[in-house]
PDB file of N, CA and C in Angstrom:
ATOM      1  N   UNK A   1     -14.754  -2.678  -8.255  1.00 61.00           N
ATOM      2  CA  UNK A   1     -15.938  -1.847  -8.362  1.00 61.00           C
ATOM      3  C   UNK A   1     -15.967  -0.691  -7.353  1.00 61.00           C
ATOM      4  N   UNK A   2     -15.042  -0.590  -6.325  1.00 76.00           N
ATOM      5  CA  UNK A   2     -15.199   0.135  -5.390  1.00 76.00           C
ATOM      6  C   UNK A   2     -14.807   2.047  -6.089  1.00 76.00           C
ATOM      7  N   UNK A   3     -13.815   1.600  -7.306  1.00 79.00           N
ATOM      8  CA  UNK A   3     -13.315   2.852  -7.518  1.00 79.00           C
ATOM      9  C   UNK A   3     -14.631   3.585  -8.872  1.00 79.00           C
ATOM     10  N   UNK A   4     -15.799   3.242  -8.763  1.00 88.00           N
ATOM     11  CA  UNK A   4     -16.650   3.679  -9.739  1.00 88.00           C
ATOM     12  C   UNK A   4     -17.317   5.069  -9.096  1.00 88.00           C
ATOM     13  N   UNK A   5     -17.616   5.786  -9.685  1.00 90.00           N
ATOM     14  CA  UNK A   5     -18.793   7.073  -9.083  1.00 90.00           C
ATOM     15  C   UNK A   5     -20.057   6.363  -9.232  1.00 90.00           C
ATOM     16  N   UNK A   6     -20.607   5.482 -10.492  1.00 93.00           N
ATOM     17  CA  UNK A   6     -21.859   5.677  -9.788  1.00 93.00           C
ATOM     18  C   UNK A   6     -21.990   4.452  -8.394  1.00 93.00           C
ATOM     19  N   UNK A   7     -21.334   3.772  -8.322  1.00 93.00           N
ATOM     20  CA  UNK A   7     -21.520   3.143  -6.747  1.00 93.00           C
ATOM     21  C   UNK A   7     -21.767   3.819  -5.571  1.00 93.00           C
ATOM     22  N   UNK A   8     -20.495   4.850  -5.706  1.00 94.00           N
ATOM     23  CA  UNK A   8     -21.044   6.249  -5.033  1.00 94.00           C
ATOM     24  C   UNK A   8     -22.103   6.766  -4.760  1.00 94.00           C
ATOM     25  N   UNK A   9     -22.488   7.366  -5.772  1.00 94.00           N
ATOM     26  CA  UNK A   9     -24.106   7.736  -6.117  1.00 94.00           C
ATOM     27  C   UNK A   9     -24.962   7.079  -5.407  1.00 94.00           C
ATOM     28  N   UNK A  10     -24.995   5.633  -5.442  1.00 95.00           N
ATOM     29  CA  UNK A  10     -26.238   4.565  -5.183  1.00 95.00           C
ATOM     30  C   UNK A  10     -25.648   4.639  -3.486  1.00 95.00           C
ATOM     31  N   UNK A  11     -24.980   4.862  -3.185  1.00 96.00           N
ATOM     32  CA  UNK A  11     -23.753   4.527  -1.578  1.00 96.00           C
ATOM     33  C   UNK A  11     -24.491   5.882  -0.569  1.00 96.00           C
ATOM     34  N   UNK A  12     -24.544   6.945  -1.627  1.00 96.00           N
ATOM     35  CA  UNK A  12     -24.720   8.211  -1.199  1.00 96.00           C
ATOM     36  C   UNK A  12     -26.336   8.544  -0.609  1.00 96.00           C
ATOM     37  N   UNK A  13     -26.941   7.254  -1.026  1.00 96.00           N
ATOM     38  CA  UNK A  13     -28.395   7.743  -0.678  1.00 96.00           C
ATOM     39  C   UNK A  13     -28.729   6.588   0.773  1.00 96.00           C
ATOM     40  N   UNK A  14     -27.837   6.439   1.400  1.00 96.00           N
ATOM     41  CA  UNK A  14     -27.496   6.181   2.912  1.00 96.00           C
ATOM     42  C   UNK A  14     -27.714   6.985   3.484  1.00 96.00           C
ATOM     43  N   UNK A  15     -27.171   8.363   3.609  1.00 94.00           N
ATOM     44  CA  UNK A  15     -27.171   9.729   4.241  1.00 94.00           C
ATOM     45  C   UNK A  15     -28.481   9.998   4.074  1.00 94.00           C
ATOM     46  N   UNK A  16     -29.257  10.009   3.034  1.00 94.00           N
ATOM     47  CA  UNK A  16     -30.645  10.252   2.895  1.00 94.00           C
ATOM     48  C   UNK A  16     -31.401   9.734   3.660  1.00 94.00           C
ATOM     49  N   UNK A  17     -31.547   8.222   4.015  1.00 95.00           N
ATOM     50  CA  UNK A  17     -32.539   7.589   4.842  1.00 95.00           C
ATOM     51  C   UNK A  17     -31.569   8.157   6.379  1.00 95.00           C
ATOM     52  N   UNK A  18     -30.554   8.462   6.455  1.00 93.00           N
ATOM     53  CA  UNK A  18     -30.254   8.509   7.963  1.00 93.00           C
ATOM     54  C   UNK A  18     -30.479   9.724   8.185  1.00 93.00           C
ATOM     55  N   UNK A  19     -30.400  10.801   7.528  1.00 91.00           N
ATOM     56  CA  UNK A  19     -31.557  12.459   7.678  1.00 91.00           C
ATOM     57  C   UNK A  19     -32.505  12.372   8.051  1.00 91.00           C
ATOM     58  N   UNK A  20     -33.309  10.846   7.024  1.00 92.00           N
ATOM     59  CA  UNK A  20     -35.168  11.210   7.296  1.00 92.00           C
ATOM     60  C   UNK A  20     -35.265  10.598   8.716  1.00 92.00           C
ATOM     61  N   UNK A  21     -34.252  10.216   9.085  1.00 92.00           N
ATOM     62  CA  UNK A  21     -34.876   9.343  11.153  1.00 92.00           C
ATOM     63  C   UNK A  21     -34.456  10.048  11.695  1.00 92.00           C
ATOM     64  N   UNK A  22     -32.661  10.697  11.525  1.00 89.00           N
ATOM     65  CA  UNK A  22     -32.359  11.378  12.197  1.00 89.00           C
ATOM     66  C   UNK A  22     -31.633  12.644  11.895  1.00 89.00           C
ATOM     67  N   UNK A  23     -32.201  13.442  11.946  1.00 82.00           N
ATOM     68  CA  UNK A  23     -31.772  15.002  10.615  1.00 82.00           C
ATOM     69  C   UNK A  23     -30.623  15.478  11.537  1.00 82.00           C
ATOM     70  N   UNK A  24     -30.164  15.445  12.685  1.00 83.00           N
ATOM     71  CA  UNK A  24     -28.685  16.142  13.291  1.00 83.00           C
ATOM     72  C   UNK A  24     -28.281  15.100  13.957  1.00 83.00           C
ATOM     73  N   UNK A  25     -27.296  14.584  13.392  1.00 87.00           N
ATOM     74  CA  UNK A  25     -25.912  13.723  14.161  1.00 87.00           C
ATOM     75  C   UNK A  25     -24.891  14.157  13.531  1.00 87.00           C
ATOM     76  N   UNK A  26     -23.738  13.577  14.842  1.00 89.00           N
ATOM     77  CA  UNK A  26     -22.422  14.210  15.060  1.00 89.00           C
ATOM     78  C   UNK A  26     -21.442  13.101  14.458  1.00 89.00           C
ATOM     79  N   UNK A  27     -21.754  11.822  14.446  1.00 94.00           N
ATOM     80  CA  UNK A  27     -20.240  10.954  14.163  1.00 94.00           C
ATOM     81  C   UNK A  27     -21.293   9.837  13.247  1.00 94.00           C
ATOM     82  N   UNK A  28     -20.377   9.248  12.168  1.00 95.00           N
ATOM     83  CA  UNK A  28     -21.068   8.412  11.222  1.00 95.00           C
ATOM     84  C   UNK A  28     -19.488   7.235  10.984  1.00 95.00           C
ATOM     85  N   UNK A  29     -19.681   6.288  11.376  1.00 96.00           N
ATOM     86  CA  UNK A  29     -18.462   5.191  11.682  1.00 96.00           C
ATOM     87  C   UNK A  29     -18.902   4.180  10.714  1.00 96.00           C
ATOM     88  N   UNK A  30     -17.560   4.354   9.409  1.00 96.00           N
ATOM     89  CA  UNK A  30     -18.215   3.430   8.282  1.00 96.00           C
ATOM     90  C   UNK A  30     -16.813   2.049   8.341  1.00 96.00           C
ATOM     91  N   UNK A  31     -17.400   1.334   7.664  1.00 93.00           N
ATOM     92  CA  UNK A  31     -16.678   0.075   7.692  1.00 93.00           C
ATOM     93  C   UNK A  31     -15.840   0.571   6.482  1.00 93.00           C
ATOM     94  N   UNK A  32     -14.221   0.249   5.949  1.00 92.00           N
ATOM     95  CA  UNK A  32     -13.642   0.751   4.783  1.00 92.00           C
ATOM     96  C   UNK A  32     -12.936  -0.718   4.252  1.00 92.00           C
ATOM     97  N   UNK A  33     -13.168  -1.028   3.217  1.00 84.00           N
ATOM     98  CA  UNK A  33     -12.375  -2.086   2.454  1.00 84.00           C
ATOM     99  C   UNK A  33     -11.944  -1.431   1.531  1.00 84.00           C
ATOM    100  N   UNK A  34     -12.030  -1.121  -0.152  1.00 81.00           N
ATOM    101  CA  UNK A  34     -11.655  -0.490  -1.102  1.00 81.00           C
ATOM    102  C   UNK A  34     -11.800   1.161  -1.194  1.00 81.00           C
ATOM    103  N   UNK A  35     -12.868   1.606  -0.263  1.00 86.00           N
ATOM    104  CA  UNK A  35     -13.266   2.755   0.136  1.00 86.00           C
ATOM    105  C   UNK A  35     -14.243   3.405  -0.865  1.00 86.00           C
ATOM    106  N   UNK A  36     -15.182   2.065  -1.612  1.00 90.00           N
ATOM    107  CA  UNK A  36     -16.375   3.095  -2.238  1.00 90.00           C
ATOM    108  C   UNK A  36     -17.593   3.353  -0.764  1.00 90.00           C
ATOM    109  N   UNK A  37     -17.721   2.496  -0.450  1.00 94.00           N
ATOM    110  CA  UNK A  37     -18.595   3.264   0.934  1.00 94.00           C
ATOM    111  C   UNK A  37     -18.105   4.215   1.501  1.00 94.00           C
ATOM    112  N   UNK A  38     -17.405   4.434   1.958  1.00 94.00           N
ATOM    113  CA  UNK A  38     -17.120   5.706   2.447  1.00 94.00           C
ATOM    114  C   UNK A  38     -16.954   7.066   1.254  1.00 94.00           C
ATOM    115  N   UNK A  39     -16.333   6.721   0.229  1.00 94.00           N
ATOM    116  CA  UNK A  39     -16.794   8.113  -0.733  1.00 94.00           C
ATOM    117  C   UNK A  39     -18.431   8.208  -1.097  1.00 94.00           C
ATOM    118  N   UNK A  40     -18.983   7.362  -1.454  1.00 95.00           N
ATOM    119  CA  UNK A  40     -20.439   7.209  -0.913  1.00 95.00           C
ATOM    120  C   UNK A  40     -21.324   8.063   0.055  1.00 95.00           C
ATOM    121  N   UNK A  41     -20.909   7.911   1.192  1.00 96.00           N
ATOM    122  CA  UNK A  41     -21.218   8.142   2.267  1.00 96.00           C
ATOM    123  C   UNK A  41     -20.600   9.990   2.851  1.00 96.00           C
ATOM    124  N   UNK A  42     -19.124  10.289   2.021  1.00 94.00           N
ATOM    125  CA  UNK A  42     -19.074  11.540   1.862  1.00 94.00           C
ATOM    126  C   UNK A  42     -19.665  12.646   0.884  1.00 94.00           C
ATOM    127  N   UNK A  43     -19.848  11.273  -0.081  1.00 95.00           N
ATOM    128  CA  UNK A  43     -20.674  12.371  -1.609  1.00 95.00           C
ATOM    129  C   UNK A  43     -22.183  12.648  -0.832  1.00 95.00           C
ATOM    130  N   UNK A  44     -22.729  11.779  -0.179  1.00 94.00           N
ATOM    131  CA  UNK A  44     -24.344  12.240   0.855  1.00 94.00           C
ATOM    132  C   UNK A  44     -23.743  13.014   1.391  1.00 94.00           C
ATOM    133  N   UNK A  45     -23.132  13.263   2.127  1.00 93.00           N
ATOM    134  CA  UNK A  45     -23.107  13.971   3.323  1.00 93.00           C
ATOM    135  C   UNK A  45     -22.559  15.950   2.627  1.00 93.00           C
ATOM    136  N   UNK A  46     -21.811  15.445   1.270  1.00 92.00           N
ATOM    137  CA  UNK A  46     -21.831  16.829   0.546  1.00 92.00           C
ATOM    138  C   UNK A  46     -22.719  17.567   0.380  1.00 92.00           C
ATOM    139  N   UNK A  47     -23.486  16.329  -0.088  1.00 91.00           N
ATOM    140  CA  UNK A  47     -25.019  16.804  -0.885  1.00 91.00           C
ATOM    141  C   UNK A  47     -26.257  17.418  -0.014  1.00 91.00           C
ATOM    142  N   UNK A  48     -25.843  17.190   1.266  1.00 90.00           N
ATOM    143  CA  UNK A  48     -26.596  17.641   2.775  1.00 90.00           C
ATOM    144  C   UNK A  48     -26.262  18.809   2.858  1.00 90.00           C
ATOM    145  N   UNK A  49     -25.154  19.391   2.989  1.00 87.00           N
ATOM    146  CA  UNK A  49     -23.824  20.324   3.180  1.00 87.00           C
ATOM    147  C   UNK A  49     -24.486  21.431   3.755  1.00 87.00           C
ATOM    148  N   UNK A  50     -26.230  22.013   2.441  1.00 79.00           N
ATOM    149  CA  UNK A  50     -26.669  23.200   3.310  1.00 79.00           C
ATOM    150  C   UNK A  50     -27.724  22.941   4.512  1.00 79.00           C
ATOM    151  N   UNK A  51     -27.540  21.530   4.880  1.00 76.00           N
ATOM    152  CA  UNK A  51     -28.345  21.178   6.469  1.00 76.00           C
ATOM    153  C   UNK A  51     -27.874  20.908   7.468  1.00 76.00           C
ATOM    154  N   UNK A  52     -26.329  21.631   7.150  1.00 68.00           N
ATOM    155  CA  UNK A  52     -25.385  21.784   8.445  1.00 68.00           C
ATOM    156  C   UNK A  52     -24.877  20.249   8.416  1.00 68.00           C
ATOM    157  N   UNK A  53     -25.002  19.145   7.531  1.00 64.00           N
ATOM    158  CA  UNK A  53     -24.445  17.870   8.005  1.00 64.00           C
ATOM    159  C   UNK A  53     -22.920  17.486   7.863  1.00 64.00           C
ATOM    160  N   UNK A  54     -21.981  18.969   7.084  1.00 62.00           N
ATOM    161  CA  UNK A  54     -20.698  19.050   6.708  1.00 62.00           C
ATOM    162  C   UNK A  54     -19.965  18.777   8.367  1.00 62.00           C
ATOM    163  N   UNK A  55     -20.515  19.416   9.574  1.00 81.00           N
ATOM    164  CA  UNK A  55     -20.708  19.063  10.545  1.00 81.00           C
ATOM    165  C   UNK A  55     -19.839  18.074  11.469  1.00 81.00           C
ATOM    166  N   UNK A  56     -20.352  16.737  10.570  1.00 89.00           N
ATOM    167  CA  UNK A  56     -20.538  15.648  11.019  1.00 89.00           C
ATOM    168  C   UNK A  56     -19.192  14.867  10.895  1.00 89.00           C
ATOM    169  N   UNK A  57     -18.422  14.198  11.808  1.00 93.00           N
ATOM    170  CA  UNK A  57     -17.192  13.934  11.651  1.00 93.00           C
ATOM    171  C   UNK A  57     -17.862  12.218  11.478  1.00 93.00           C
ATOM    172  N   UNK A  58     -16.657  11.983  10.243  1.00 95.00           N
ATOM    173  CA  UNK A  58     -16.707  10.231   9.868  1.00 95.00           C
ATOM    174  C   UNK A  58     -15.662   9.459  10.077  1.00 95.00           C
ATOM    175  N   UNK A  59     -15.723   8.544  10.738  1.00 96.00           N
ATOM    176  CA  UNK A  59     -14.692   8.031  11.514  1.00 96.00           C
ATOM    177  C   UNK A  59     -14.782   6.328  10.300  1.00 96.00           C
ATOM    178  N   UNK A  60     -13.726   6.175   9.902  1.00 94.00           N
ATOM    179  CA  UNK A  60     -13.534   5.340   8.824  1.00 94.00           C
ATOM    180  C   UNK A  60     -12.674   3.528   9.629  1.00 94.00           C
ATOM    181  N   UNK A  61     -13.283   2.674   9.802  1.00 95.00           N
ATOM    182  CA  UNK A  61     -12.642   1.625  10.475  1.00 95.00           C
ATOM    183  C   UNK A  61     -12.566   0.480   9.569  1.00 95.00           C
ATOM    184  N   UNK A  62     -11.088   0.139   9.828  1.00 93.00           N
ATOM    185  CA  UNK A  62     -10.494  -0.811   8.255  1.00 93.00           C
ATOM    186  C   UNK A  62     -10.735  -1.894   9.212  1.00 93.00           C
ATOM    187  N   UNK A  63     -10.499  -3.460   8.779  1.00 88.00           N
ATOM    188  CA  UNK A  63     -10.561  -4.597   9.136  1.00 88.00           C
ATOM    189  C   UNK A  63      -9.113  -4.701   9.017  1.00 88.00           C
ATOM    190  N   UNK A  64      -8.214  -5.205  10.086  1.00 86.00           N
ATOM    191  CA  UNK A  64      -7.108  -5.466  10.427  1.00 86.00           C
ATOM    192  C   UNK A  64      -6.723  -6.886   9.241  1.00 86.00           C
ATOM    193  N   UNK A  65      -5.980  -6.802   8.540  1.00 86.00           N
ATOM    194  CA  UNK A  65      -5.283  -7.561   7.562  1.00 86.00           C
ATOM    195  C   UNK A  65      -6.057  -7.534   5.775  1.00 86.00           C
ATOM    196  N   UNK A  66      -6.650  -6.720   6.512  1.00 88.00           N
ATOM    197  CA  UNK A  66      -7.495  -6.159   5.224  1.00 88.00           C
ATOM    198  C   UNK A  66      -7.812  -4.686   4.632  1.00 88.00           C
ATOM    199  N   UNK A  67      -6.361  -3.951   4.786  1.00 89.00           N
ATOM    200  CA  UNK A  67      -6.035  -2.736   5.116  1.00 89.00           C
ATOM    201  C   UNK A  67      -5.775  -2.051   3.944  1.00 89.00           C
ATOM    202  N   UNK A  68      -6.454  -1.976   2.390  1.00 88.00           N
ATOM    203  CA  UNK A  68      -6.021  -1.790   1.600  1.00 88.00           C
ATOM    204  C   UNK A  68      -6.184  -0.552   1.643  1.00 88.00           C
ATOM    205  N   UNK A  69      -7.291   0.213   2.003  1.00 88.00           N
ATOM    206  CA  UNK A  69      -7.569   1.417   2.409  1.00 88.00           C
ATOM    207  C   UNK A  69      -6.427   2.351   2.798  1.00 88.00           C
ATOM    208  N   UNK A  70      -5.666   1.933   3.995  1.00 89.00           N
ATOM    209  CA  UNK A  70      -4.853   2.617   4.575  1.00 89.00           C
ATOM    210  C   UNK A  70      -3.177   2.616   4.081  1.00 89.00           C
ATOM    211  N   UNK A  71      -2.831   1.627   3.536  1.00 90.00           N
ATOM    212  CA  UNK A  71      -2.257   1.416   2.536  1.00 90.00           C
ATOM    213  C   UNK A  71      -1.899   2.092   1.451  1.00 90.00           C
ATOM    214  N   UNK A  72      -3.395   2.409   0.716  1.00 90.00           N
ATOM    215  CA  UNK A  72      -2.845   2.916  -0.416  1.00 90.00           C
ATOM    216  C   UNK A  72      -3.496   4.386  -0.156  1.00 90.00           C
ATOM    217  N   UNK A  73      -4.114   5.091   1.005  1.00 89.00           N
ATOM    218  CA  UNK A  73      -3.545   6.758   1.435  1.00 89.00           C
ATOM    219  C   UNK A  73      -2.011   6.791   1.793  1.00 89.00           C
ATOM    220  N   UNK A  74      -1.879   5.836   2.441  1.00 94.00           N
ATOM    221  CA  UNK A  74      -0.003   5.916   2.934  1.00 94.00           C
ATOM    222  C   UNK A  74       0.637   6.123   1.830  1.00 94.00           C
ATOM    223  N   UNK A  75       0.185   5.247   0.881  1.00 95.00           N
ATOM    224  CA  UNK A  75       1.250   5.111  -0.399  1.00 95.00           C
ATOM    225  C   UNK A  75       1.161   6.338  -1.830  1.00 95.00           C
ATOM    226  N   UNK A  76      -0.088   6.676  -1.395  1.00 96.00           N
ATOM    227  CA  UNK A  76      -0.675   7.740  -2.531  1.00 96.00           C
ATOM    228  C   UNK A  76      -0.809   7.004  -3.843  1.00 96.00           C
ATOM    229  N   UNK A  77      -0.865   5.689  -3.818  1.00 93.00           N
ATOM    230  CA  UNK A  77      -1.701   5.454  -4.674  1.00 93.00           C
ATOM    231  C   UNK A  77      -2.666   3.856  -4.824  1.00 93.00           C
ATOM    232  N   UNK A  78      -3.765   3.705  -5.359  1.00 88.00           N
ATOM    233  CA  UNK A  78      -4.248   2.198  -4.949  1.00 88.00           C
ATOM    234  C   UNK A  78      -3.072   1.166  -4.403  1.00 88.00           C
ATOM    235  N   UNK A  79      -3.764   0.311  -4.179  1.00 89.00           N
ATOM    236  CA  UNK A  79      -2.704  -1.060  -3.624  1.00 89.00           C
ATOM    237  C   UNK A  79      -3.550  -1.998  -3.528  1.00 89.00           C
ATOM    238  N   UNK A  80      -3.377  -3.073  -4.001  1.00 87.00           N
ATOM    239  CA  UNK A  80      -4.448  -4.116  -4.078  1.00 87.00           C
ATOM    240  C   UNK A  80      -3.239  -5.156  -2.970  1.00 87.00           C
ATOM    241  N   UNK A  81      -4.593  -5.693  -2.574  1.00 88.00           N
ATOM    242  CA  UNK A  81      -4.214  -7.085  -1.894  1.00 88.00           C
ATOM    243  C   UNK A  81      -3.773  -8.413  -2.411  1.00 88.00           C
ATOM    244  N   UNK A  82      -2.989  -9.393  -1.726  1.00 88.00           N
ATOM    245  CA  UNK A  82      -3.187 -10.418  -2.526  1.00 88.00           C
ATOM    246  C   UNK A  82      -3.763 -11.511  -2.139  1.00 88.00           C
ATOM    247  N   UNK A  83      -4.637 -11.388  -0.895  1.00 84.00           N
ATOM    248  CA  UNK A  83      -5.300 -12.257  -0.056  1.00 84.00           C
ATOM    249  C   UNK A  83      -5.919 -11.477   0.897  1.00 84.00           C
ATOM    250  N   UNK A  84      -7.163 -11.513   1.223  1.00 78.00           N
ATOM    251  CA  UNK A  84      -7.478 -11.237   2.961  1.00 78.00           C
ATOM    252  C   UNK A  84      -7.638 -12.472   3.549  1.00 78.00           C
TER     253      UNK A  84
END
């Protein structure tokens, strides 16, 4: 499910409640397993784009043996696990 848009969509309205508390921050540190939260979390932060939140650097942190994320950017393409 991670590779769907609308998960995205529903992922993306994170950035929304973290505008309405806090409308300028600099670093947003997401947890990454399959990596729909984090496209999520970049599709908000697009959608901000003209409130200066393009800005904002996202620092993406995989769970060590559960690295499918990094994996399959290395590899250029998905990679599924066969256990975490």
């Amino acid at each position: 499910p991670y590779d769907n848009s609308l998960l995205w969509t529903g992922h993306s309205t994170i950035i929304d409640e973290v505008i309405e508390e806090l409308p300028k921050f600099g670093t947003i540190i997401v947890s990454v397993g399959g990596g729909g939260l984090l496209c999520g979390i970049l599709e908000g932060l697009e959608r901000h784009a003209a409130d200066g939140t393009t800005a904002t650097t996202v620092i993406a942190a995989e769970t060590e043996g559960a690295d499918s994320f990094s994996q399959s950017w290395e590899q250029k393409k998905v990679v599924s696990l066969p256990a975490i």
